[in-house]
XYZ file of C-alpha atoms in Angstrom:
163
model
C 42.498 -17.411 38.607
C 41.555 -16.533 42.116
C 38.204 -16.842 43.740
C 37.313 -13.736 45.701
C 33.864 -13.224 47.122
C 32.212 -9.816 46.569
C 31.393 -7.661 49.560
C 27.932 -6.307 50.291
C 28.441 -3.313 47.963
C 29.407 -5.484 44.945
C 33.165 -4.831 45.146
C 35.601 -7.514 46.124
C 37.785 -6.807 49.167
C 40.829 -6.453 46.932
C 39.096 -3.965 44.623
C 38.061 -1.840 47.562
C 41.745 -1.581 48.425
C 42.665 -0.571 44.855
C 44.110 -3.944 43.835
C 43.104 -5.432 40.490
C 42.637 -9.157 39.738
C 45.877 -9.538 37.825
C 47.789 -7.900 40.689
C 46.622 -10.442 43.241
C 49.275 -13.040 43.865
C 49.187 -16.373 45.586
C 47.002 -19.431 45.585
C 43.217 -19.087 45.447
C 41.393 -19.108 48.730
C 38.532 -21.478 49.302
C 36.343 -20.819 52.266
C 34.407 -23.688 53.762
C 31.576 -22.279 55.718
C 30.302 -25.098 57.879
C 30.713 -27.655 55.117
C 33.090 -30.534 55.708
C 34.708 -32.583 52.976
C 32.589 -35.550 51.838
C 33.701 -38.915 53.169
C 34.398 -41.997 51.112
C 30.988 -43.477 51.841
C 29.257 -40.314 50.652
C 31.371 -40.220 47.490
C 30.579 -43.878 46.751
C 26.863 -43.177 47.299
C 27.000 -40.192 44.958
C 28.878 -42.197 42.324
C 26.344 -45.027 42.515
C 23.484 -42.548 42.231
C 25.088 -40.845 39.232
C 25.740 -44.168 37.514
C 22.129 -45.142 38.143
C 20.870 -41.851 36.695
C 23.191 -42.253 33.709
C 21.905 -45.777 33.047
C 18.287 -44.578 33.234
C 19.062 -41.784 30.789
C 20.775 -44.239 28.433
C 17.768 -46.568 28.636
C 15.396 -43.684 27.853
C 17.571 -42.790 24.860
C 17.618 -46.417 23.690
C 13.825 -46.677 24.000
C 13.346 -43.473 22.016
C 15.785 -44.674 19.356
C 14.096 -48.065 19.082
C 10.675 -46.418 18.769
C 11.921 -44.253 15.917
C 13.547 -47.232 14.211
C 10.382 -49.289 14.747
C 8.301 -46.606 13.038
C 10.694 -46.602 10.091
C 10.718 -50.408 9.952
C 6.907 -50.507 9.999
C 6.702 -47.938 7.218
C 9.289 -49.861 5.211
C 7.430 -53.155 5.693
C 4.188 -51.526 4.569
C 5.894 -50.207 1.459
C 7.353 -53.655 0.718
C 3.866 -55.127 1.085
C 2.485 -52.535 -1.323
C 5.297 -53.274 -3.760
C 4.539 -57.008 -3.558
C 0.850 -56.375 -4.279
C 1.642 -54.176 -7.285
C 4.172 -56.766 -8.492
C 1.475 -59.449 -8.224
C -0.851 -57.368 -10.407
C 2.030 -56.781 -12.823
C 2.682 -60.519 -12.982
C -1.004 -61.079 -13.776
C -0.792 -58.531 -16.593
C 2.350 -60.186 -17.964
C 0.663 -63.593 -17.845
C -2.334 -62.166 -19.706
C 0.052 -60.734 -22.303
C 1.778 -64.108 -22.652
C -1.583 -65.813 -23.125
C -2.538 -63.209 -25.729
C 0.775 -63.679 -27.548
C 0.359 -67.457 -27.703
C -3.298 -66.997 -28.689
C -2.145 -65.527 -31.998
C -0.968 -68.987 -33.069
C -3.305 -71.184 -30.970
C -6.828 -70.878 -29.602
C -7.107 -68.769 -26.422
C -7.996 -71.792 -24.292
C -4.805 -73.594 -25.417
C -2.657 -70.546 -24.691
C -4.170 -70.247 -21.200
C -3.622 -73.986 -20.661
C 0.066 -73.695 -21.611
C 0.655 -70.725 -19.289
C -1.335 -72.377 -16.452
C 0.672 -75.604 -16.822
C 3.931 -73.657 -16.725
C 2.838 -71.863 -13.543
C 1.860 -75.184 -11.921
C 5.298 -76.598 -12.803
C 7.029 -73.584 -11.180
C 4.792 -73.978 -8.094
C 5.678 -77.684 -7.813
C 9.411 -76.978 -7.994
C 9.106 -74.275 -5.331
C 7.045 -76.597 -3.101
C 9.670 -79.343 -3.327
C 12.450 -76.910 -2.506
C 10.433 -75.573 0.443
C 9.776 -79.082 1.741
C 13.475 -79.950 1.689
C 14.277 -76.740 3.583
C 11.531 -77.453 6.134
C 12.939 -80.939 6.751
C 16.288 -79.385 7.627
C 14.588 -77.254 10.282
C 12.989 -80.165 12.170
C 13.152 -80.993 14.976
C 12.906 -77.436 16.224
C 15.540 -77.673 18.923
C 19.128 -76.405 19.012
C 20.858 -79.755 18.644
C 24.389 -78.395 18.246
C 24.033 -76.157 21.307
C 22.573 -79.034 23.323
C 25.457 -81.303 22.334
C 27.945 -78.600 23.297
C 26.245 -78.132 26.663
C 26.296 -81.892 27.292
C 30.016 -82.007 26.498
C 30.662 -79.079 28.840
C 28.719 -80.718 31.681
C 30.568 -84.002 31.145
C 33.919 -82.202 31.175
C 33.035 -80.322 34.360
C 31.956 -83.563 36.048
C 35.201 -85.203 34.979
C 37.297 -82.333 36.348
C 35.309 -82.352 39.600
C 35.975 -86.075 40.162
C 39.739 -85.768 39.504
C 40.350 -83.215 42.271
């Protein structure tokens, strides 16, 4: 493909001579009108500018993506909260049904006492399990990472003294 500039009347110089594009032979001509080739410094500056613009565009895309994901996460968390509330009401209804079922054989107060005692037992077991998990989390410092860092520092000091 050759690059031929049109003349003032819209025809290319070759067309005005009766030559068609496919008839033109040879390498394409590039005319530099007062424009010199960019130097290395200019090319490096342009590359740095383009990389900077690309990074800004990527950051804008990441921010937009995170905002959209945050909206979805917030909606999902709200729905989970609503589900937990409805489940709590459902649990209350099931407990009332259990009390009513036991109340067929015992007085209502005894049925409620049995269900209440069972719930307190479940709460105690959960509290003990939670306490043991909380003990594992204290003290709240990254002990393994700190030990690893101390070993690394000691090894670096040892290597520095042996040189």
